[in-house]
Amino acid sequence: MKTLVPNALRRGDTIGLISPSSHCSYPDRIQLAVSYLEKNGYRVKPSVHLNRIDTDPSIADAEKLQDLHGMFSDPSIRAIICLRGGAGASRLLKKIDYNLIASNPKILVGYSDITALSLAVFSQTGLISFSGPMLATELHEPTPYTEEHFWGILTAPAYARSLHNHESHAITCIREGVAEGRLIGGNLSVLSSMIGTPYLPAFCETLLFLEDINEPAYRIDRMLSHLGNAGLLAESSGILFGQFSGEPEKAGEALRLEKMFDYYSAPAHINGPAMRGLSYGHIRNLMTIPIGAKFRMEISASTFSLKALEPVVQE
């Protein structure tokens, strides 16, 4: 399948807002995020059902799909940013009009539960999307690091030639090496739930990146074991563990998790380089990662680099 590269954002462009997962209980955050985008020189267009709540999944799904399809079909929209994660995006995958998306490729941003949407869109259309900050979780009050990566990736084709970690996130080399492949990954819980569906991209020659929140070590172990038993770890060229926040930060859990990452990075599971500590996850200083783009990863005891081998946005 041909990779589709969306057009870069330019000041004055219109950004569409959608909520394909959960709603936000703090509507003031939405307005703060809108103001932030406008102050940076962009027009903003909320979807018809942005932040709408309906306990009936059939009604909620119909509204979310209408908003998603509406934003991709609207020629005035140059980028689409999701409200937040939570739950619900997986229910949409069978009903999405992927031909519509492929015919109107544009920037799509979101992480956490949005992992399901991003991976499905790439698997079905080849469109590169962006696992990065969302309206109600980061963009209402972004840190300088989050801002730099977000705008750099979406506006400057050359920016992705070298992504850098935040200084507060220590990088640990689990196994040295160099590998190339397409960046595939996101939230571990969501990704593992997609195994066996047609919406999970192939893992052959990929760089797998993972994060999660509020999952105890034993559940992370179970999900990584599931990836291994499905043969997906062995197909990957390299693995990058991001931030596993919440439960894993408790006493005793952190060490157990480190040993677990070492275990699943062993040659019995994956042959390529492996690291942990990537500035990616449910964290304040968040890297924006292009899902589906071809990158080169290099890790040793003293160095780490993550560089794009092809454009992630085009002029």
mmCIF file with all atom_site columns, C-alpha atoms in Angstrom, residues 114-238:
data_model
loop_
_atom_site.group_PDB
_atom_site.id
_atom_site.type_symbol
_atom_site.label_atom_id
_atom_site.label_alt_id
_atom_site.label_comp_id
_atom_site.label_asym_id
_atom_site.label_entity_id
_atom_site.label_seq_id
_atom_site.pdbx_PDB_ins_code
_atom_site.Cartn_x
_atom_site.Cartn_y
_atom_site.Cartn_z
_atom_site.occupancy
_atom_site.B_iso_or_equiv
_atom_site.pdbx_formal_charge
_atom_site.auth_seq_id
_atom_site.auth_comp_id
_atom_site.auth_asym_id
_atom_site.auth_atom_id
_atom_site.pdbx_PDB_model_num
ATOM 1   C CA . ILE A 1 114 ? -7.137 7.321   19.554 1.00 0.00 ? 114 ILE A CA 1
ATOM 2   C CA . THR A 1 115 ? -4.451 4.671   18.921 1.00 0.00 ? 115 THR A CA 1
ATOM 3   C CA . ALA A 1 116 ? -7.237 2.478   17.526 1.00 0.00 ? 116 ALA A CA 1
ATOM 4   C CA . LEU A 1 117 ? -8.275 5.131   15.016 1.00 0.00 ? 117 LEU A CA 1
ATOM 5   C CA . SER A 1 118 ? -4.716 5.969   13.938 1.00 0.00 ? 118 SER A CA 1
ATOM 6   C CA . LEU A 1 119 ? -3.664 2.350   13.428 1.00 0.00 ? 119 LEU A CA 1
ATOM 7   C CA . ALA A 1 120 ? -6.865 1.495   11.553 1.00 0.00 ? 120 ALA A CA 1
ATOM 8   C CA . VAL A 1 121 ? -6.527 4.510   9.272  1.00 0.00 ? 121 VAL A CA 1
ATOM 9   C CA . PHE A 1 122 ? -2.931 3.603   8.447  1.00 0.00 ? 122 PHE A CA 1
ATOM 10  C CA . SER A 1 123 ? -3.701 -0.076  7.874  1.00 0.00 ? 123 SER A CA 1
ATOM 11  C CA . GLN A 1 124 ? -6.623 0.700   5.564  1.00 0.00 ? 124 GLN A CA 1
ATOM 12  C CA . THR A 1 125 ? -5.384 3.814   3.745  1.00 0.00 ? 125 THR A CA 1
ATOM 13  C CA . GLY A 1 126 ? -1.635 4.224   4.296  1.00 0.00 ? 126 GLY A CA 1
ATOM 14  C CA . LEU A 1 127 ? -2.197 7.709   5.746  1.00 0.00 ? 127 LEU A CA 1
ATOM 15  C CA . ILE A 1 128 ? 0.429  8.866   8.233  1.00 0.00 ? 128 ILE A CA 1
ATOM 16  C CA . SER A 1 129 ? -1.234 10.236  11.378 1.00 0.00 ? 129 SER A CA 1
ATOM 17  C CA . PHE A 1 130 ? 0.225  11.729  14.535 1.00 0.00 ? 130 PHE A CA 1
ATOM 18  C CA . SER A 1 131 ? 0.188  10.278  18.025 1.00 0.00 ? 131 SER A CA 1
ATOM 19  C CA . GLY A 1 132 ? 0.407  13.492  19.982 1.00 0.00 ? 132 GLY A CA 1
ATOM 20  C CA . PRO A 1 133 ? -1.269 16.128  22.185 1.00 0.00 ? 133 PRO A CA 1
ATOM 21  C CA . MET A 1 134 ? -5.031 16.587  22.331 1.00 0.00 ? 134 MET A CA 1
ATOM 22  C CA . LEU A 1 135 ? -7.332 19.478  23.184 1.00 0.00 ? 135 LEU A CA 1
ATOM 23  C CA . ALA A 1 136 ? -8.411 18.569  26.712 1.00 0.00 ? 136 ALA A CA 1
ATOM 24  C CA . THR A 1 137 ? -5.262 16.793  27.860 1.00 0.00 ? 137 THR A CA 1
ATOM 25  C CA . GLU A 1 138 ? -2.307 18.920  26.677 1.00 0.00 ? 138 GLU A CA 1
ATOM 26  C CA . LEU A 1 139 ? -3.235 21.734  24.287 1.00 0.00 ? 139 LEU A CA 1
ATOM 27  C CA . HIS A 1 140 ? -5.183 23.711  26.865 1.00 0.00 ? 140 HIS A CA 1
ATOM 28  C CA . GLU A 1 141 ? -1.849 24.263  28.652 1.00 0.00 ? 141 GLU A CA 1
ATOM 29  C CA . PRO A 1 142 ? 1.052  22.772  26.667 1.00 0.00 ? 142 PRO A CA 1
ATOM 30  C CA . THR A 1 143 ? 4.630  22.712  27.915 1.00 0.00 ? 143 THR A CA 1
ATOM 31  C CA . PRO A 1 144 ? 7.394  24.221  25.728 1.00 0.00 ? 144 PRO A CA 1
ATOM 32  C CA . TYR A 1 145 ? 8.646  20.728  24.816 1.00 0.00 ? 145 TYR A CA 1
ATOM 33  C CA . THR A 1 146 ? 5.163  19.537  23.822 1.00 0.00 ? 146 THR A CA 1
ATOM 34  C CA . GLU A 1 147 ? 4.648  22.702  21.782 1.00 0.00 ? 147 GLU A CA 1
ATOM 35  C CA . GLU A 1 148 ? 7.965  22.392  19.987 1.00 0.00 ? 148 GLU A CA 1
ATOM 36  C CA . HIS A 1 149 ? 7.389  18.805  18.881 1.00 0.00 ? 149 HIS A CA 1
ATOM 37  C CA . PHE A 1 150 ? 3.733  19.375  17.983 1.00 0.00 ? 150 PHE A CA 1
ATOM 38  C CA . TRP A 1 151 ? 4.253  22.411  15.760 1.00 0.00 ? 151 TRP A CA 1
ATOM 39  C CA . GLY A 1 152 ? 7.625  21.204  14.468 1.00 0.00 ? 152 GLY A CA 1
ATOM 40  C CA . ILE A 1 153 ? 6.261  17.885  13.237 1.00 0.00 ? 153 ILE A CA 1
ATOM 41  C CA . LEU A 1 154 ? 3.067  19.346  11.735 1.00 0.00 ? 154 LEU A CA 1
ATOM 42  C CA . THR A 1 155 ? 4.483  22.461  10.058 1.00 0.00 ? 155 THR A CA 1
ATOM 43  C CA . ALA A 1 156 ? 8.109  21.780  9.088  1.00 0.00 ? 156 ALA A CA 1
ATOM 44  C CA . PRO A 1 157 ? 8.922  18.791  6.850  1.00 0.00 ? 157 PRO A CA 1
ATOM 45  C CA . ALA A 1 158 ? 12.549 18.835  8.017  1.00 0.00 ? 158 ALA A CA 1
ATOM 46  C CA . TYR A 1 159 ? 11.780 18.741  11.741 1.00 0.00 ? 159 TYR A CA 1
ATOM 47  C CA . ALA A 1 160 ? 11.306 14.961  11.971 1.00 0.00 ? 160 ALA A CA 1
ATOM 48  C CA . ARG A 1 161 ? 14.841 14.363  10.721 1.00 0.00 ? 161 ARG A CA 1
ATOM 49  C CA . SER A 1 162 ? 15.882 14.310  14.357 1.00 0.00 ? 162 SER A CA 1
ATOM 50  C CA . LEU A 1 163 ? 13.529 13.935  17.313 1.00 0.00 ? 163 LEU A CA 1
ATOM 51  C CA . HIS A 1 164 ? 14.908 14.484  20.801 1.00 0.00 ? 164 HIS A CA 1
ATOM 52  C CA . ASN A 1 165 ? 13.844 13.244  24.209 1.00 0.00 ? 165 ASN A CA 1
ATOM 53  C CA . HIS A 1 166 ? 12.919 15.578  27.077 1.00 0.00 ? 166 HIS A CA 1
ATOM 54  C CA . GLU A 1 167 ? 15.751 16.115  29.531 1.00 0.00 ? 167 GLU A CA 1
ATOM 55  C CA . SER A 1 168 ? 13.669 14.808  32.444 1.00 0.00 ? 168 SER A CA 1
ATOM 56  C CA . HIS A 1 169 ? 13.170 11.410  30.807 1.00 0.00 ? 169 HIS A CA 1
ATOM 57  C CA . ALA A 1 170 ? 16.263 9.277   31.226 1.00 0.00 ? 170 ALA A CA 1
ATOM 58  C CA . ILE A 1 171 ? 16.950 6.939   28.315 1.00 0.00 ? 171 ILE A CA 1
ATOM 59  C CA . THR A 1 172 ? 18.037 3.399   29.097 1.00 0.00 ? 172 THR A CA 1
ATOM 60  C CA . CYS A 1 173 ? 19.626 1.251   26.413 1.00 0.00 ? 173 CYS A CA 1
ATOM 61  C CA . ILE A 1 174 ? 18.277 -2.282  26.788 1.00 0.00 ? 174 ILE A CA 1
ATOM 62  C CA . ARG A 1 175 ? 20.095 -3.571  23.711 1.00 0.00 ? 175 ARG A CA 1
ATOM 63  C CA . GLU A 1 176 ? 22.398 -1.625  21.419 1.00 0.00 ? 176 GLU A CA 1
ATOM 64  C CA . GLY A 1 177 ? 21.817 -1.442  17.707 1.00 0.00 ? 177 GLY A CA 1
ATOM 65  C CA . VAL A 1 178 ? 20.522 0.341   14.645 1.00 0.00 ? 178 VAL A CA 1
ATOM 66  C CA . ALA A 1 179 ? 17.221 -0.422  12.927 1.00 0.00 ? 179 ALA A CA 1
ATOM 67  C CA . GLU A 1 180 ? 14.947 1.064   10.301 1.00 0.00 ? 180 GLU A CA 1
ATOM 68  C CA . GLY A 1 181 ? 11.219 0.626   9.950  1.00 0.00 ? 181 GLY A CA 1
ATOM 69  C CA . ARG A 1 182 ? 7.826  2.236   10.074 1.00 0.00 ? 182 ARG A CA 1
ATOM 70  C CA . LEU A 1 183 ? 6.767  3.611   13.450 1.00 0.00 ? 183 LEU A CA 1
ATOM 71  C CA . ILE A 1 184 ? 3.818  1.544   14.620 1.00 0.00 ? 184 ILE A CA 1
ATOM 72  C CA . GLY A 1 185 ? 2.435  1.650   18.132 1.00 0.00 ? 185 GLY A CA 1
ATOM 73  C CA . GLY A 1 186 ? 0.713  3.784   20.723 1.00 0.00 ? 186 GLY A CA 1
ATOM 74  C CA . ASN A 1 187 ? -1.218 2.768   23.794 1.00 0.00 ? 187 ASN A CA 1
ATOM 75  C CA . LEU A 1 188 ? -0.402 -0.844  24.688 1.00 0.00 ? 188 LEU A CA 1
ATOM 76  C CA . SER A 1 189 ? -3.878 -1.700  26.028 1.00 0.00 ? 189 SER A CA 1
ATOM 77  C CA . VAL A 1 190 ? -5.594 -0.445  22.885 1.00 0.00 ? 190 VAL A CA 1
ATOM 78  C CA . LEU A 1 191 ? -3.063 -1.953  20.488 1.00 0.00 ? 191 LEU A CA 1
ATOM 79  C CA . SER A 1 192 ? -3.197 -5.395  22.119 1.00 0.00 ? 192 SER A CA 1
ATOM 80  C CA . SER A 1 193 ? -7.001 -5.380  21.866 1.00 0.00 ? 193 SER A CA 1
ATOM 81  C CA . MET A 1 194 ? -6.668 -5.007  18.074 1.00 0.00 ? 194 MET A CA 1
ATOM 82  C CA . ILE A 1 195 ? -4.726 -8.236  17.563 1.00 0.00 ? 195 ILE A CA 1
ATOM 83  C CA . GLY A 1 196 ? -6.689 -10.544 15.272 1.00 0.00 ? 196 GLY A CA 1
ATOM 84  C CA . THR A 1 197 ? -8.566 -7.706  13.588 1.00 0.00 ? 197 THR A CA 1
ATOM 85  C CA . PRO A 1 198 ? -7.939 -6.373  10.069 1.00 0.00 ? 198 PRO A CA 1
ATOM 86  C CA . TYR A 1 199 ? -7.264 -2.917  11.518 1.00 0.00 ? 199 TYR A CA 1
ATOM 87  C CA . LEU A 1 200 ? -3.857 -3.619  13.035 1.00 0.00 ? 200 LEU A CA 1
ATOM 88  C CA . PRO A 1 201 ? -1.036 -2.865  10.559 1.00 0.00 ? 201 PRO A CA 1
ATOM 89  C CA . ALA A 1 202 ? 1.565  -5.485  9.696  1.00 0.00 ? 202 ALA A CA 1
ATOM 90  C CA . PHE A 1 203 ? 4.517  -5.480  12.107 1.00 0.00 ? 203 PHE A CA 1
ATOM 91  C CA . CYS A 1 204 ? 7.153  -6.647  9.632  1.00 0.00 ? 204 CYS A CA 1
ATOM 92  C CA . GLU A 1 205 ? 10.070 -4.189  9.557  1.00 0.00 ? 205 GLU A CA 1
ATOM 93  C CA . THR A 1 206 ? 8.519  -1.773  12.046 1.00 0.00 ? 206 THR A CA 1
ATOM 94  C CA . LEU A 1 207 ? 9.775  0.199   15.012 1.00 0.00 ? 207 LEU A CA 1
ATOM 95  C CA . LEU A 1 208 ? 7.299  -0.581  17.770 1.00 0.00 ? 208 LEU A CA 1
ATOM 96  C CA . PHE A 1 209 ? 6.649  2.183   20.318 1.00 0.00 ? 209 PHE A CA 1
ATOM 97  C CA . LEU A 1 210 ? 4.461  1.632   23.379 1.00 0.00 ? 210 LEU A CA 1
ATOM 98  C CA . GLU A 1 211 ? 3.080  3.440   26.454 1.00 0.00 ? 211 GLU A CA 1
ATOM 99  C CA . ASP A 1 212 ? 0.301  3.006   28.989 1.00 0.00 ? 212 ASP A CA 1
ATOM 100 C CA . ILE A 1 213 ? -1.229 4.491   32.124 1.00 0.00 ? 213 ILE A CA 1
ATOM 101 C CA . ASN A 1 214 ? -2.659 3.063   35.343 1.00 0.00 ? 214 ASN A CA 1
ATOM 102 C CA . GLU A 1 215 ? -1.862 -0.517  34.358 1.00 0.00 ? 215 GLU A CA 1
ATOM 103 C CA . PRO A 1 216 ? -0.116 -2.668  36.990 1.00 0.00 ? 216 PRO A CA 1
ATOM 104 C CA . ALA A 1 217 ? 2.966  -4.604  35.946 1.00 0.00 ? 217 ALA A CA 1
ATOM 105 C CA . TYR A 1 218 ? 1.175  -7.946  35.786 1.00 0.00 ? 218 TYR A CA 1
ATOM 106 C CA . ARG A 1 219 ? -1.301 -6.614  33.209 1.00 0.00 ? 219 ARG A CA 1
ATOM 107 C CA . ILE A 1 220 ? 1.462  -5.030  31.129 1.00 0.00 ? 220 ILE A CA 1
ATOM 108 C CA . ASP A 1 221 ? 3.186  -8.432  31.273 1.00 0.00 ? 221 ASP A CA 1
ATOM 109 C CA . ARG A 1 222 ? 0.017  -10.111 30.016 1.00 0.00 ? 222 ARG A CA 1
ATOM 110 C CA . MET A 1 223 ? -0.341 -7.707  27.087 1.00 0.00 ? 223 MET A CA 1
ATOM 111 C CA . LEU A 1 224 ? 3.306  -7.943  26.046 1.00 0.00 ? 224 LEU A CA 1
ATOM 112 C CA . SER A 1 225 ? 3.025  -11.725 26.286 1.00 0.00 ? 225 SER A CA 1
ATOM 113 C CA . HIS A 1 226 ? 0.009  -11.525 23.985 1.00 0.00 ? 226 HIS A CA 1
ATOM 114 C CA . LEU A 1 227 ? 2.063  -9.543  21.445 1.00 0.00 ? 227 LEU A CA 1
ATOM 115 C CA . GLY A 1 228 ? 4.846  -12.097 21.718 1.00 0.00 ? 228 GLY A CA 1
ATOM 116 C CA . ASN A 1 229 ? 2.570  -15.118 21.387 1.00 0.00 ? 229 ASN A CA 1
ATOM 117 C CA . ALA A 1 230 ? 0.955  -13.550 18.321 1.00 0.00 ? 230 ALA A CA 1
ATOM 118 C CA . GLY A 1 231 ? 4.405  -13.324 16.732 1.00 0.00 ? 231 GLY A CA 1
ATOM 119 C CA . LEU A 1 232 ? 4.330  -9.544  16.508 1.00 0.00 ? 232 LEU A CA 1
ATOM 120 C CA . LEU A 1 233 ? 7.390  -8.772  18.624 1.00 0.00 ? 233 LEU A CA 1
ATOM 121 C CA . ALA A 1 234 ? 9.534  -11.081 16.512 1.00 0.00 ? 234 ALA A CA 1
ATOM 122 C CA . GLU A 1 235 ? 8.445  -9.257  13.351 1.00 0.00 ? 235 GLU A CA 1
ATOM 123 C CA . SER A 1 236 ? 9.473  -5.839  14.667 1.00 0.00 ? 236 SER A CA 1
ATOM 124 C CA . SER A 1 237 ? 12.897 -4.398  13.867 1.00 0.00 ? 237 SER A CA 1
ATOM 125 C CA . GLY A 1 238 ? 13.222 -2.502  17.149 1.00 0.00 ? 238 GLY A CA 1
#
